[in-house]
Coordinates of C-alpha atoms and ligand atoms in Angstrom, one line a residue:
M1 CA 0.0 0.0 0.0
A2 CA 1.3 3.5 -0.9
T3 CA 2.7 5.9 1.6
V4 CA 0.8 9.2 1.1
I5 CA 2.7 12.5 1.6
S6 CA 1.2 16.0 1.3
F7 CA 3.0 19.3 0.9
G8 CA 1.2 22.2 2.3
I9 CA 1.0 25.8 3.7
Q10 CA -1.7 28.3 3.1
K11 CA 0.9 30.9 1.9
G12 CA 1.5 31.0 -1.9
G13 CA 5.0 30.9 -3.4
S14 CA 6.5 28.7 -0.7
S15 CA 7.8 26.0 -3.1
K16 CA 5.0 23.5 -2.4
T17 CA 4.6 22.6 -6.1
T18 CA 8.3 22.7 -6.9
T19 CA 9.2 20.5 -4.0
S20 CA 6.4 18.0 -4.5
G21 CA 7.3 17.7 -8.2
I22 CA 11.0 17.2 -7.4
V23 CA 10.2 14.6 -4.6
A24 CA 8.0 12.7 -7.0
H25 CA 10.8 12.8 -9.6
I26 CA 13.5 11.7 -7.3
L27 CA 11.5 8.8 -5.7
S28 CA 10.5 7.5 -9.2
A29 CA 13.6 8.2 -11.2
E30 CA 16.4 7.7 -8.6
Y31 CA 14.8 5.4 -6.0
G32 CA 13.0 3.3 -8.6
K33 CA 9.7 3.6 -6.7
K34 CA 6.3 3.7 -8.3
V35 CA 4.8 7.1 -7.7
L36 CA 1.5 8.9 -8.2
A37 CA 1.6 12.7 -8.1
V38 CA -1.7 14.3 -7.3
D39 CA -2.3 18.0 -8.2
L40 CA -4.9 19.4 -5.9
D41 CA -4.5 23.0 -6.9
S42 CA -6.7 24.4 -9.6
Q43 CA -3.8 26.5 -10.8
G44 CA -2.5 23.2 -12.2
N45 CA 1.2 24.1 -11.6
L46 CA 2.3 20.6 -10.7
T47 CA 0.5 19.3 -13.8
E48 CA 2.4 21.8 -16.0
L49 CA 5.7 21.2 -14.2
L50 CA 5.6 17.4 -14.7
T51 CA 4.1 17.2 -18.2
Q52 CA 5.2 20.6 -19.7
E53 CA 1.8 20.7 -21.3
D54 CA -0.9 23.4 -21.3
I55 CA -3.2 22.4 -18.4
Y56 CA -6.3 22.6 -20.7
V57 CA -5.1 19.5 -22.5
F58 CA -6.4 17.7 -19.4
H59 CA -9.9 19.3 -19.4
Q60 CA -12.5 16.9 -18.0
R61 CA -9.7 14.3 -17.4
T62 CA -8.5 15.5 -14.0
V63 CA -8.5 14.9 -10.3
F64 CA -11.8 16.8 -10.1
E65 CA -13.6 14.1 -12.2
A66 CA -11.9 11.4 -10.2
L67 CA -13.1 13.1 -7.0
Q68 CA -16.7 13.3 -8.3
E69 CA -16.6 9.6 -9.1
Q70 CA -14.5 8.7 -6.0
D71 CA -12.4 6.6 -8.4
A72 CA -9.0 7.6 -9.7
R73 CA -8.4 4.8 -12.1
K74 CA -9.8 6.3 -15.3
Y75 CA -8.0 9.6 -14.8
I76 CA -4.4 8.6 -14.3
H77 CA -1.9 10.0 -16.8
K78 CA 1.4 8.4 -17.4
V79 CA 4.4 10.7 -17.1
T80 CA 7.2 8.2 -17.1
D81 CA 7.4 4.4 -16.6
R82 CA 7.3 4.9 -12.8
L83 CA 5.6 8.2 -12.4
D84 CA 1.8 8.8 -12.9
L85 CA -0.2 12.0 -12.4
L86 CA -3.7 13.0 -11.4
S87 CA -3.9 16.4 -13.1
A88 CA -5.7 19.6 -12.3
E89 CA -6.9 22.6 -14.2
D90 CA -9.1 25.6 -13.4
H91 CA -12.3 23.7 -13.0
L92 CA -11.0 22.2 -9.8
A93 CA -12.0 25.6 -8.3
R94 CA -15.6 24.2 -8.4
F95 CA -14.7 21.4 -6.0
P96 CA -16.1 23.2 -2.9
S97 CA -19.4 24.0 -4.6
W98 CA -19.7 20.4 -5.8
L99 CA -18.8 19.2 -2.3
Y100 CA -21.5 21.3 -0.5
G101 CA -24.1 21.1 -3.3
S102 CA -24.2 17.5 -4.6
Y103 CA -22.0 15.4 -2.4
R104 CA -23.6 13.3 0.4
G105 CA -21.0 11.9 2.8
N106 CA -18.0 12.9 4.9
R107 CA -16.7 16.0 3.0
S108 CA -13.2 15.5 4.4
L109 CA -12.8 12.0 3.1
V110 CA -13.6 12.3 -0.6
L111 CA -9.9 12.2 -1.7
K112 CA -9.1 9.4 0.6
Q113 CA -11.9 7.3 -0.9
T114 CA -10.9 8.3 -4.4
L115 CA -7.3 7.1 -3.9
E116 CA -8.4 3.8 -2.4
S117 CA -8.9 2.4 -5.9
V118 CA -5.2 2.9 -6.7
Q119 CA -3.5 2.7 -3.3
D120 CA -1.9 -0.7 -4.0
D121 CA -0.5 0.3 -7.4
Y122 CA 2.1 2.7 -5.9
D123 CA 4.9 3.0 -3.3
Y124 CA 4.3 6.7 -2.8
I125 CA 1.5 9.1 -3.5
I126 CA 2.6 12.7 -3.4
I127 CA 0.0 15.5 -3.0
D128 CA 0.5 19.1 -3.9
T129 CA -2.0 21.4 -2.3
P130 CA -3.3 25.0 -3.0
P131 CA -2.3 28.0 -0.9
A132 CA -5.4 27.9 1.3
L133 CA -6.7 26.0 4.3
G134 CA -9.8 25.0 2.3
D135 CA -11.5 21.8 1.4
Q136 CA -8.7 20.6 -1.0
T137 CA -6.1 20.9 1.8
I138 CA -8.3 19.3 4.4
N139 CA -9.0 16.4 2.0
A140 CA -5.2 16.1 1.3
L141 CA -4.4 16.0 5.0
A142 CA -7.2 13.5 5.7
A143 CA -5.9 11.2 3.0
S144 CA -2.2 11.4 4.0
D145 CA 0.1 9.4 6.2
A146 CA 2.4 12.3 6.5
V147 CA 2.5 16.1 5.8
V148 CA 5.4 18.4 5.1
A149 CA 4.8 22.0 6.1
M150 CA 6.6 24.3 3.7
F151 CA 8.2 27.5 5.1
E152 CA 9.7 30.2 3.0
A153 CA 11.4 32.9 5.0
S154 CA 8.8 35.6 5.1
K155 CA 6.8 37.1 8.0
F156 CA 3.6 36.1 6.3
C157 CA 4.7 32.5 6.0
Y158 CA 5.8 32.6 9.6
S159 CA 2.3 33.7 10.6
A160 CA 0.8 31.0 8.4
L161 CA 3.0 28.2 9.8
G162 CA 1.5 28.0 13.3
R163 CA -2.1 28.0 12.0
F164 CA -1.2 25.3 9.4
L165 CA 0.2 23.0 12.1
E166 CA -3.0 23.7 14.2
T167 CA -5.1 22.6 11.2
C168 CA -3.0 19.4 10.9
V169 CA -3.8 18.7 14.6
H170 CA -7.5 19.3 14.0
V171 CA -7.4 16.9 11.1
Q172 CA -5.7 14.3 13.3
E173 CA -8.4 14.7 15.9
L174 CA -11.4 14.8 13.5
A175 CA -10.6 12.8 10.4
N176 CA -7.2 11.1 10.3
E177 CA -5.6 9.9 13.5
N178 CA -2.8 8.4 11.4
L179 CA -1.6 11.7 10.0
K180 CA 2.0 12.3 10.9
I181 CA 3.5 15.8 10.8
A182 CA 6.7 14.8 9.0
G183 CA 8.3 18.2 9.6
I184 CA 8.9 21.8 8.5
L185 CA 10.9 22.3 5.3
R186 CA 12.6 25.7 5.1
S187 CA 12.8 26.6 1.5
L188 CA 13.6 29.5 -1.0
I189 CA 16.3 30.7 1.5
D190 CA 18.6 33.4 0.4
S191 CA 21.6 32.9 2.7
R192 CA 22.9 36.5 2.0
R193 CA 19.8 38.0 3.6
T194 CA 20.1 38.5 7.3
D195 CA 16.3 38.7 7.7
N196 CA 16.1 35.2 6.1
K197 CA 18.6 33.9 8.5
A198 CA 16.7 35.4 11.5
L199 CA 13.5 33.8 10.4
I200 CA 15.1 30.4 9.8
E201 CA 16.5 30.6 13.3
L202 CA 13.2 31.7 14.8
V203 CA 11.4 28.7 13.3
E204 CA 14.2 26.4 14.5
E205 CA 13.9 27.7 18.1
E206 CA 10.1 27.4 18.1
Y207 CA 9.7 24.1 16.3
E208 CA 13.1 22.5 16.9
D209 CA 12.2 18.8 16.6
L210 CA 10.0 19.4 13.6
C211 CA 12.5 21.2 11.3
F212 CA 14.2 19.1 8.6
E213 CA 17.9 19.6 8.8
T214 CA 18.2 20.2 5.1
I215 CA 17.5 23.8 4.2
M216 CA 16.7 24.6 0.6
T217 CA 18.3 27.7 -0.9
R218 CA 17.1 29.6 -3.9
T219 CA 19.0 28.4 -6.9
A220 CA 18.7 29.5 -10.6
A221 CA 18.6 26.0 -11.9
I222 CA 15.5 25.1 -9.8
G223 CA 14.0 28.5 -10.5
R224 CA 14.1 27.6 -14.2
L225 CA 12.8 24.0 -13.7
S226 CA 9.2 25.1 -14.6
I227 CA 10.5 26.3 -18.0
N228 CA 13.0 23.4 -18.7
G229 CA 11.2 20.5 -17.1
F230 CA 12.7 17.2 -16.0
T231 CA 13.6 15.6 -19.4
N232 CA 16.8 16.6 -21.2
N233 CA 17.5 19.2 -18.7
P234 CA 21.4 19.4 -18.3
E235 CA 21.3 21.5 -15.2
L236 CA 18.8 19.2 -13.3
K237 CA 21.3 16.8 -11.8
A238 CA 23.3 19.5 -10.0
G239 CA 20.1 21.4 -9.1
L240 CA 18.7 18.4 -7.2
K241 CA 21.6 18.0 -4.8
Q242 CA 19.9 19.6 -1.8
Y243 CA 16.6 17.8 -2.6
R244 CA 18.3 14.4 -2.5
L245 CA 19.3 15.1 1.1
F246 CA 15.8 16.2 1.9
V247 CA 14.2 13.1 0.3
E248 CA 16.5 10.9 2.4
E249 CA 15.4 12.6 5.6
L250 CA 11.8 12.5 4.5
I251 CA 11.9 8.7 3.8
N252 CA 13.5 8.1 7.2
R253 CA 10.7 10.1 8.9
V254 CA 7.6 8.6 7.2
Ligands
ADP1 N1 14.7 26.1 -4.7 C1 14.3 27.1 -5.6 N2 15.1 27.9 -6.2 C2 14.6 28.9 -7.0 N3 13.4 29.1 -7.3 C3 12.4 28.3 -6.7 C4 12.8 27.2 -5.8 N4 11.7 26.6 -5.4 C5 10.7 27.2 -6.0 N5 11.1 28.2 -6.8 C6 10.3 29.2 -7.5 O1 9.5 29.9 -6.6 C7 8.2 30.2 -7.1 C8 7.2 29.6 -6.1 O2 7.3 28.2 -6.1 P1 6.1 27.2 -6.2 O3 6.7 25.8 -6.1 O4 5.2 27.5 -7.3 O5 5.4 27.5 -4.8 P2 3.9 27.2 -4.3 O6 3.5 26.0 -4.9 O7 4.1 27.1 -2.8 O8 3.1 28.4 -4.6 C9 8.1 29.5 -8.5 O9 8.4 30.5 -9.4 C10 9.3 28.5 -8.4 O10 9.8 28.3 -9.7
MG2 MG1 1.7 25.6 -6.0

């Protein structure tokens, strides 16, 4: 049965999508694991990052349709031999209105039920979430064995972090007692900026045991990944260095 890992924080631009895409890539391409990446953000950034396609290509063949049927099987796209994708595009924005209008059942557990049909086909399921504590994020947490809280060094993200972790605890209490908070990943760090350093240390002091040791710095190669993609990208190997250390830590924790 797959280990399900979500990446979240309600602050946009915190490297959720980049990190979940890279983790899915490393687990499948370097560890030889069978991986399903799930894009739960209607922006479809993970879909675009992994496929390098316009997200409208996936219209009516996305995670939203899978959620409505509570069955993922028909909607899985093959990215590589070992990496599959449940895609997203703009229409996923209608998930809450579908959830509160037409769905009868536990509204936190729709994704969990949807993934049950494919749980046994994968070693890992990696879920990218939108920058909000809404129904998609709650469903991701309820379906996960572990969650990584993303932290980019800004005051707004610092404010978001405590509330995100509280939300995880609520989900543990109400919907998924098995959810483990794998840790806080500090990302997009500019080591030359003293305010970045101060915020990293503040998070370290406050959440000592939760922080991953690996800290992700901002690099040009990873900044260009959304443009260049994962195939035939000569700067990828070097760009993934820090991410490999993180994946090792992550695997040990989950
Ligand atoms: N390690 C990194 N180095 C440089 N740029 C990065 C890195 N991680 C993410 N980015 C860039 O930062 C921006 C926000 O990242 P993204 O993954 O889209 O965040 P989120 O999904 O949290 O909104 C994107 O433009 C992305 O390309
Ligand atoms: Mg994103």
